[in-house]
Amino acid sequence: MEIKDLMNKIGYSFKRPELLKLALTHSSYANEKHLKSGYNERIEFLGDAVLELVTSEFLYTNYPKMPEGEMTKTRASIVCEPTLALCAAELSLGDYLYLGHGEEMSGGRRRASIVSDAMEALIGAIFLDGGMEEAKRFIYRFVLTDLENKKLFTDSKTILQEIVQSNHNNKELSYVIISEDGPDHNKTYTVAALINGVEEGRGCGRTKKAAEQAAAYKAILKLQKRG
């Protein structure tokens, strides 16, 4: 896809488009193409700091009664890899990435670690190109929305356990690995959440824990619909 389409989608036009391209460039592509311009890890570092600051200010301003410990926990749930991957998926950010052939073939465009890093890199690029206000506008629009759902996503295993214990007497919650794909250093796990042996949700992740969280989240949504 053309990166100008991404600019239209996010509602921000880069004065220096090379910053956007840098944010979308994975190390596998830069190494494969021997790019001197580099890849997105340094700008991701910057974006991570901007995201933490804006999120901290947002929580401090909008939740005046929230204690410091709860703010820390909430901020962590917002800026963590699974949540940022969820935000990136809403933008189809993976479709715009520059990936090396190996990453492309192994499903890198949908890998949570890659797209969440790209989301932070995109924030860093907007900050460098347009300043803090533009970065803040992007974060408010694409990250700091639907916080209850995002908190549910990151706390899903705990919440599902509580649901099972309170509403399903004598029922057992367990997780089963359905598949493992990719090399040892970069695996993608698919896990099913089972209640008394019946699958209620399935999810994928870079680690077993992340896949379990995703499966638990899907199970919660299913149970909520069922009532």
mmCIF file of N, CA, C and O in Angstrom, residues 129-202:
data_model
loop_
_atom_site.group_PDB
_atom_site.id
_atom_site.type_symbol
_atom_site.label_atom_id
_atom_site.label_comp_id
_atom_site.label_asym_id
_atom_site.label_seq_id
_atom_site.Cartn_x
_atom_site.Cartn_y
_atom_site.Cartn_z
ATOM 1 N N ASP A 129 8.254 15.295 13.244
ATOM 2 C CA ASP A 129 7.800 16.057 12.080
ATOM 3 C C ASP A 129 6.885 17.217 12.452
ATOM 4 O O ASP A 129 6.976 18.291 11.860
ATOM 5 N N GLY A 130 6.019 16.995 13.424
ATOM 6 C CA GLY A 130 5.002 18.008 13.721
ATOM 7 C C GLY A 130 4.961 18.504 15.146
ATOM 8 O O GLY A 130 4.150 19.380 15.479
ATOM 9 N N GLY A 131 5.808 17.943 16.013
ATOM 10 C CA GLY A 131 5.834 18.408 17.392
ATOM 11 C C GLY A 131 4.904 17.636 18.313
ATOM 12 O O GLY A 131 4.155 16.751 17.890
ATOM 13 N N MET A 132 4.927 18.007 19.587
ATOM 14 C CA MET A 132 4.186 17.283 20.615
ATOM 15 C C MET A 132 2.684 17.341 20.407
ATOM 16 O O MET A 132 1.983 16.339 20.619
ATOM 17 N N GLU A 133 2.148 18.480 19.976
ATOM 18 C CA GLU A 133 0.700 18.588 19.831
ATOM 19 C C GLU A 133 0.157 17.627 18.776
ATOM 20 O O GLU A 133 -0.906 17.042 18.945
ATOM 21 N N GLU A 134 0.881 17.474 17.662
ATOM 22 C CA GLU A 134 0.436 16.542 16.631
ATOM 23 C C GLU A 134 0.544 15.100 17.123
ATOM 24 O O GLU A 134 -0.333 14.270 16.855
ATOM 25 N N ALA A 135 1.633 14.794 17.837
ATOM 26 C CA ALA A 135 1.786 13.451 18.391
ATOM 27 C C ALA A 135 0.679 13.161 19.402
ATOM 28 O O ALA A 135 0.097 12.067 19.420
ATOM 29 N N LYS A 136 0.375 14.150 20.206
ATOM 30 C CA LYS A 136 -0.680 14.010 21.213
ATOM 31 C C LYS A 136 -2.035 13.785 20.548
ATOM 32 O O LYS A 136 -2.823 12.932 20.986
ATOM 33 N N ARG A 137 -2.308 14.520 19.483
ATOM 34 C CA ARG A 137 -3.570 14.365 18.761
ATOM 35 C C ARG A 137 -3.705 12.938 18.217
ATOM 36 O O ARG A 137 -4.772 12.325 18.307
ATOM 37 N N PHE A 138 -2.617 12.423 17.667
ATOM 38 C CA PHE A 138 -2.633 11.051 17.141
ATOM 39 C C PHE A 138 -2.877 10.047 18.262
ATOM 40 O O PHE A 138 -3.694 9.135 18.124
ATOM 41 N N ILE A 139 -2.176 10.193 19.371
ATOM 42 C CA ILE A 139 -2.299 9.254 20.496
ATOM 43 C C ILE A 139 -3.713 9.283 21.070
ATOM 44 O O ILE A 139 -4.301 8.228 21.373
ATOM 45 N N TYR A 140 -4.286 10.480 21.208
ATOM 46 C CA TYR A 140 -5.652 10.587 21.718
ATOM 47 C C TYR A 140 -6.640 9.898 20.775
ATOM 48 O O TYR A 140 -7.590 9.258 21.232
ATOM 49 N N ARG A 141 -6.412 10.025 19.487
ATOM 50 C CA ARG A 141 -7.357 9.481 18.505
ATOM 51 C C ARG A 141 -7.233 7.975 18.311
ATOM 52 O O ARG A 141 -8.240 7.279 18.159
ATOM 53 N N PHE A 142 -5.994 7.464 18.372
ATOM 54 C CA PHE A 142 -5.778 6.067 17.985
ATOM 55 C C PHE A 142 -5.305 5.146 19.112
ATOM 56 O O PHE A 142 -5.257 3.939 18.915
ATOM 57 N N VAL A 143 -4.961 5.716 20.259
ATOM 58 C CA VAL A 143 -4.512 4.868 21.378
ATOM 59 C C VAL A 143 -5.386 5.046 22.612
ATOM 60 O O VAL A 143 -5.862 4.062 23.188
ATOM 61 N N LEU A 144 -5.643 6.292 22.998
ATOM 62 C CA LEU A 144 -6.366 6.557 24.240
ATOM 63 C C LEU A 144 -7.877 6.569 24.018
ATOM 64 O O LEU A 144 -8.591 7.486 24.417
ATOM 65 N N THR A 145 -8.362 5.522 23.377
ATOM 66 C CA THR A 145 -9.801 5.359 23.131
ATOM 67 C C THR A 145 -10.224 3.983 23.635
ATOM 68 O O THR A 145 -9.428 3.049 23.690
ATOM 69 N N ASP A 146 -11.468 3.881 24.023
ATOM 70 C CA ASP A 146 -12.042 2.597 24.451
ATOM 71 C C ASP A 146 -11.165 1.923 25.511
ATOM 72 O O ASP A 146 -10.823 0.742 25.408
ATOM 73 N N LEU A 147 -10.821 2.701 26.548
ATOM 74 C CA LEU A 147 -9.870 2.204 27.553
ATOM 75 C C LEU A 147 -10.399 1.000 28.324
ATOM 76 O O LEU A 147 -9.609 0.121 28.695
ATOM 77 N N GLU A 148 -11.694 0.956 28.569
ATOM 78 C CA GLU A 148 -12.239 -0.175 29.319
ATOM 79 C C GLU A 148 -12.028 -1.481 28.544
ATOM 80 O O GLU A 148 -11.671 -2.500 29.117
ATOM 81 N N ASN A 149 -12.232 -1.423 27.238
ATOM 82 C CA ASN A 149 -12.039 -2.613 26.415
ATOM 83 C C ASN A 149 -10.567 -3.014 26.382
ATOM 84 O O ASN A 149 -10.231 -4.197 26.440
ATOM 85 N N LYS A 150 -9.675 -2.026 26.319
ATOM 86 C CA LYS A 150 -8.241 -2.320 26.276
ATOM 87 C C LYS A 150 -7.757 -2.866 27.615
ATOM 88 O O LYS A 150 -6.895 -3.750 27.665
ATOM 89 N N LYS A 151 -8.318 -2.342 28.699
ATOM 90 C CA LYS A 151 -7.943 -2.872 30.011
ATOM 91 C C LYS A 151 -8.445 -4.308 30.154
ATOM 92 O O LYS A 151 -7.757 -5.173 30.697
ATOM 93 N N LEU A 152 -9.654 -4.549 29.643
ATOM 94 C CA LEU A 152 -10.191 -5.911 29.634
ATOM 95 C C LEU A 152 -9.261 -6.839 28.859
ATOM 96 O O LEU A 152 -8.985 -7.964 29.281
ATOM 97 N N PHE A 153 -8.747 -6.354 27.719
ATOM 98 C CA PHE A 153 -7.861 -7.162 26.885
ATOM 99 C C PHE A 153 -6.594 -7.555 27.639
ATOM 100 O O PHE A 153 -6.177 -8.710 27.618
ATOM 101 N N THR A 154 -5.968 -6.588 28.324
ATOM 102 C CA THR A 154 -4.686 -6.864 28.981
ATOM 103 C C THR A 154 -4.846 -7.605 30.300
ATOM 104 O O THR A 154 -3.907 -8.261 30.745
ATOM 105 N N ASP A 155 -6.015 -7.519 30.931
ATOM 106 C CA ASP A 155 -6.256 -8.235 32.195
ATOM 107 C C ASP A 155 -7.139 -9.460 31.974
ATOM 108 O O ASP A 155 -7.727 -9.994 32.902
ATOM 109 N N SER A 156 -7.234 -9.922 30.732
ATOM 110 C CA SER A 156 -8.252 -10.909 30.372
ATOM 111 C C SER A 156 -8.129 -12.235 31.121
ATOM 112 O O SER A 156 -9.139 -12.831 31.490
ATOM 113 N N LYS A 157 -6.904 -12.714 31.360
ATOM 114 C CA LYS A 157 -6.767 -14.001 32.049
ATOM 115 C C LYS A 157 -7.322 -13.920 33.465
ATOM 116 O O LYS A 157 -8.037 -14.820 33.921
ATOM 117 N N THR A 158 -6.997 -12.847 34.164
ATOM 118 C CA THR A 158 -7.493 -12.666 35.530
ATOM 119 C C THR A 158 -8.999 -12.528 35.540
ATOM 120 O O THR A 158 -9.700 -13.145 36.362
ATOM 121 N N ILE A 159 -9.521 -11.719 34.614
ATOM 122 C CA ILE A 159 -10.969 -11.481 34.554
ATOM 123 C C ILE A 159 -11.719 -12.765 34.210
ATOM 124 O O ILE A 159 -12.751 -13.080 34.819
ATOM 125 N N LEU A 160 -11.193 -13.526 33.250
ATOM 126 C CA LEU A 160 -11.859 -14.776 32.878
ATOM 127 C C LEU A 160 -11.867 -15.762 34.041
ATOM 128 O O LEU A 160 -12.859 -16.444 34.288
ATOM 129 N N GLN A 161 -10.763 -15.829 34.783
ATOM 130 C CA GLN A 161 -10.693 -16.717 35.943
ATOM 131 C C GLN A 161 -11.755 -16.338 36.968
ATOM 132 O O GLN A 161 -12.443 -17.200 37.534
ATOM 133 N N GLU A 162 -11.932 -15.031 37.188
ATOM 134 C CA GLU A 162 -12.941 -14.550 38.135
ATOM 135 C C GLU A 162 -14.347 -14.889 37.653
ATOM 136 O O GLU A 162 -15.216 -15.265 38.442
ATOM 137 N N ILE A 163 -14.580 -14.750 36.346
ATOM 138 C CA ILE A 163 -15.892 -15.084 35.775
ATOM 139 C C ILE A 163 -16.205 -16.566 35.975
ATOM 140 O O ILE A 163 -17.303 -16.936 36.403
ATOM 141 N N VAL A 164 -15.217 -17.412 35.683
ATOM 142 C CA VAL A 164 -15.414 -18.861 35.814
ATOM 143 C C VAL A 164 -15.677 -19.235 37.269
ATOM 144 O O VAL A 164 -16.566 -20.032 37.570
ATOM 145 N N GLN A 165 -14.920 -18.641 38.182
ATOM 146 C CA GLN A 165 -15.073 -18.971 39.600
ATOM 147 C C GLN A 165 -16.417 -18.509 40.158
ATOM 148 O O GLN A 165 -17.020 -19.180 40.992
ATOM 149 N N SER A 166 -16.903 -17.362 39.685
ATOM 150 C CA SER A 166 -18.127 -16.800 40.258
ATOM 151 C C SER A 166 -19.407 -17.304 39.583
ATOM 152 O O SER A 166 -20.436 -17.430 40.236
ATOM 153 N N ASN A 167 -19.318 -17.603 38.292
ATOM 154 C CA ASN A 167 -20.534 -17.944 37.546
ATOM 155 C C ASN A 167 -20.614 -19.394 37.083
ATOM 156 O O ASN A 167 -21.651 -19.823 36.591
ATOM 157 N N HIS A 168 -19.516 -20.111 37.183
ATOM 158 C CA HIS A 168 -19.513 -21.490 36.667
ATOM 159 C C HIS A 168 -18.991 -22.431 37.759
ATOM 160 O O HIS A 168 -17.828 -22.796 37.769
ATOM 161 N N ASN A 169 -19.873 -22.766 38.672
ATOM 162 C CA ASN A 169 -19.483 -23.590 39.817
ATOM 163 C C ASN A 169 -18.885 -24.923 39.365
ATOM 164 O O ASN A 169 -19.424 -25.601 38.491
ATOM 165 N N ASN A 170 -17.769 -25.268 39.989
ATOM 166 C CA ASN A 170 -17.081 -26.540 39.754
ATOM 167 C C ASN A 170 -16.595 -26.714 38.318
ATOM 168 O O ASN A 170 -16.391 -27.835 37.855
ATOM 169 N N LYS A 171 -16.428 -25.588 37.597
ATOM 170 C CA LYS A 171 -15.899 -25.674 36.238
ATOM 171 C C LYS A 171 -14.434 -25.265 36.231
ATOM 172 O O LYS A 171 -14.004 -24.420 37.020
ATOM 173 N N GLU A 172 -13.688 -25.888 35.339
ATOM 174 C CA GLU A 172 -12.235 -25.680 35.302
ATOM 175 C C GLU A 172 -11.832 -24.904 34.046
ATOM 176 O O GLU A 172 -12.274 -25.200 32.941
ATOM 177 N N LEU A 173 -10.989 -23.900 34.259
ATOM 178 C CA LEU A 173 -10.444 -23.112 33.154
ATOM 179 C C LEU A 173 -9.029 -23.601 32.848
ATOM 180 O O LEU A 173 -8.217 -23.775 33.756
ATOM 181 N N SER A 174 -8.760 -23.846 31.579
ATOM 182 C CA SER A 174 -7.425 -24.288 31.182
ATOM 183 C C SER A 174 -7.079 -23.720 29.814
ATOM 184 O O SER A 174 -7.958 -23.244 29.083
ATOM 185 N N TYR A 175 -5.786 -23.779 29.483
ATOM 186 C CA TYR A 175 -5.297 -23.269 28.196
ATOM 187 C C TYR A 175 -4.489 -24.367 27.510
ATOM 188 O O TYR A 175 -3.682 -25.048 28.153
ATOM 189 N N VAL A 176 -4.713 -24.512 26.219
ATOM 190 C CA VAL A 176 -4.038 -25.551 25.444
ATOM 191 C C VAL A 176 -3.400 -24.919 24.221
ATOM 192 O O VAL A 176 -4.028 -24.115 23.517
ATOM 193 N N ILE A 177 -2.125 -25.265 23.978
ATOM 194 C CA ILE A 177 -1.434 -24.770 22.786
ATOM 195 C C ILE A 177 -1.925 -25.554 21.568
ATOM 196 O O ILE A 177 -1.824 -26.780 21.526
ATOM 197 N N ILE A 178 -2.460 -24.835 20.593
ATOM 198 C CA ILE A 178 -2.966 -25.459 19.368
ATOM 199 C C ILE A 178 -1.846 -25.627 18.346
ATOM 200 O O ILE A 178 -1.738 -26.654 17.677
ATOM 201 N N SER A 179 -0.990 -24.602 18.234
ATOM 202 C CA SER A 179 0.102 -24.678 17.266
ATOM 203 C C SER A 179 1.223 -23.727 17.652
ATOM 204 O O SER A 179 1.025 -22.778 18.412
ATOM 205 N N GLU A 180 2.417 -24.012 17.135
ATOM 206 C CA GLU A 180 3.590 -23.160 17.272
ATOM 207 C C GLU A 180 4.187 -22.988 15.876
ATOM 208 O O GLU A 180 4.535 -23.972 15.234
ATOM 209 N N ASP A 181 4.286 -21.747 15.429
ATOM 210 C CA ASP A 181 4.807 -21.474 14.097
ATOM 211 C C ASP A 181 6.033 -20.574 14.177
ATOM 212 O O ASP A 181 6.142 -19.733 15.059
ATOM 213 N N GLY A 182 6.964 -20.762 13.229
ATOM 214 C CA GLY A 182 8.153 -19.913 13.159
ATOM 215 C C GLY A 182 9.348 -20.524 13.858
ATOM 216 O O GLY A 182 9.239 -21.527 14.581
ATOM 217 N N PRO A 183 10.523 -19.908 13.661
ATOM 218 C CA PRO A 183 11.754 -20.403 14.288
ATOM 219 C C PRO A 183 11.747 -20.189 15.796
ATOM 220 O O PRO A 183 10.947 -19.409 16.317
ATOM 221 N N ASP A 184 12.638 -20.864 16.496
ATOM 222 C CA ASP A 184 12.659 -20.813 17.958
ATOM 223 C C ASP A 184 12.789 -19.391 18.502
ATOM 224 O O ASP A 184 12.214 -19.065 19.539
ATOM 225 N N HIS A 185 13.555 -18.544 17.805
ATOM 226 C CA HIS A 185 13.791 -17.192 18.320
ATOM 227 C C HIS A 185 12.642 -16.237 17.993
ATOM 228 O O HIS A 185 12.610 -15.110 18.472
ATOM 229 N N ASN A 186 11.658 -16.693 17.207
ATOM 230 C CA ASN A 186 10.589 -15.787 16.777
ATOM 231 C C ASN A 186 9.298 -16.568 16.531
ATOM 232 O O ASN A 186 8.708 -16.504 15.461
ATOM 233 N N LYS A 187 8.840 -17.279 17.543
ATOM 234 C CA LYS A 187 7.672 -18.138 17.397
ATOM 235 C C LYS A 187 6.361 -17.349 17.522
ATOM 236 O O LYS A 187 6.307 -16.291 18.155
ATOM 237 N N THR A 188 5.320 -17.883 16.912
ATOM 238 C CA THR A 188 3.963 -17.406 17.122
ATOM 239 C C THR A 188 3.147 -18.576 17.652
ATOM 240 O O THR A 188 3.100 -19.646 17.031
ATOM 241 N N TYR A 189 2.530 -18.367 18.816
ATOM 242 C CA TYR A 189 1.754 -19.422 19.462
ATOM 243 C C TYR A 189 0.256 -19.187 19.243
ATOM 244 O O TYR A 189 -0.213 -18.045 19.272
ATOM 245 N N THR A 190 -0.473 -20.268 19.034
ATOM 246 C CA THR A 190 -1.929 -20.229 18.995
ATOM 247 C C THR A 190 -2.442 -21.070 20.153
ATOM 248 O O THR A 190 -2.072 -22.235 20.293
ATOM 249 N N VAL A 191 -3.272 -20.445 20.987
ATOM 250 C CA VAL A 191 -3.730 -21.085 22.223
ATOM 251 C C VAL A 191 -5.252 -21.024 22.289
ATOM 252 O O VAL A 191 -5.874 -20.042 21.857
ATOM 253 N N ALA A 192 -5.857 -22.083 22.828
ATOM 254 C CA ALA A 192 -7.306 -22.119 23.055
ATOM 255 C C ALA A 192 -7.576 -22.044 24.555
ATOM 256 O O ALA A 192 -6.865 -22.663 25.354
ATOM 257 N N ALA A 193 -8.595 -21.256 24.925
ATOM 258 C CA ALA A 193 -9.066 -21.200 26.310
ATOM 259 C C ALA A 193 -10.237 -22.170 26.447
ATOM 260 O O ALA A 193 -11.220 -22.075 25.696
ATOM 261 N N LEU A 194 -10.115 -23.103 27.379
ATOM 262 C CA LEU A 194 -11.136 -24.143 27.567
ATOM 263 C C LEU A 194 -11.804 -24.000 28.923
ATOM 264 O O LEU A 194 -11.135 -23.753 29.940
ATOM 265 N N ILE A 195 -13.122 -24.146 28.936
ATOM 266 C CA ILE A 195 -13.863 -24.220 30.190
ATOM 267 C C ILE A 195 -14.506 -25.604 30.239
ATOM 268 O O ILE A 195 -15.338 -25.939 29.390
ATOM 269 N N ASN A 196 -14.025 -26.402 31.194
ATOM 270 C CA ASN A 196 -14.438 -27.809 31.288
ATOM 271 C C ASN A 196 -14.221 -28.554 29.976
ATOM 272 O O ASN A 196 -15.074 -29.335 29.535
ATOM 273 N N GLY A 197 -13.086 -28.271 29.341
ATOM 274 C CA GLY A 197 -12.722 -28.980 28.126
ATOM 275 C C GLY A 197 -13.352 -28.459 26.855
ATOM 276 O O GLY A 197 -13.048 -28.953 25.767
ATOM 277 N N VAL A 198 -14.229 -27.465 26.960
ATOM 278 C CA VAL A 198 -14.896 -26.902 25.780
ATOM 279 C C VAL A 198 -14.203 -25.592 25.387
ATOM 280 O O VAL A 198 -14.044 -24.693 26.221
ATOM 281 N N GLU A 199 -13.797 -25.479 24.131
ATOM 282 C CA GLU A 199 -13.120 -24.268 23.680
ATOM 283 C C GLU A 199 -14.087 -23.091 23.656
ATOM 284 O O GLU A 199 -15.129 -23.137 23.016
ATOM 285 N N GLU A 200 -13.675 -21.997 24.333
ATOM 286 C CA GLU A 200 -14.501 -20.788 24.369
ATOM 287 C C GLU A 200 -13.823 -19.606 23.679
ATOM 288 O O GLU A 200 -14.455 -18.585 23.418
ATOM 289 N N GLY A 201 -12.523 -19.717 23.414
ATOM 290 C CA GLY A 201 -11.816 -18.626 22.752
ATOM 291 C C GLY A 201 -10.462 -19.085 22.269
ATOM 292 O O GLY A 201 -9.879 -20.021 22.829
ATOM 293 N N ARG A 202 -9.983 -18.467 21.203
ATOM 294 C CA ARG A 202 -8.680 -18.820 20.637
ATOM 295 C C ARG A 202 -7.920 -17.549 20.299
ATOM 296 O O ARG A 202 -8.490 -16.595 19.781
#
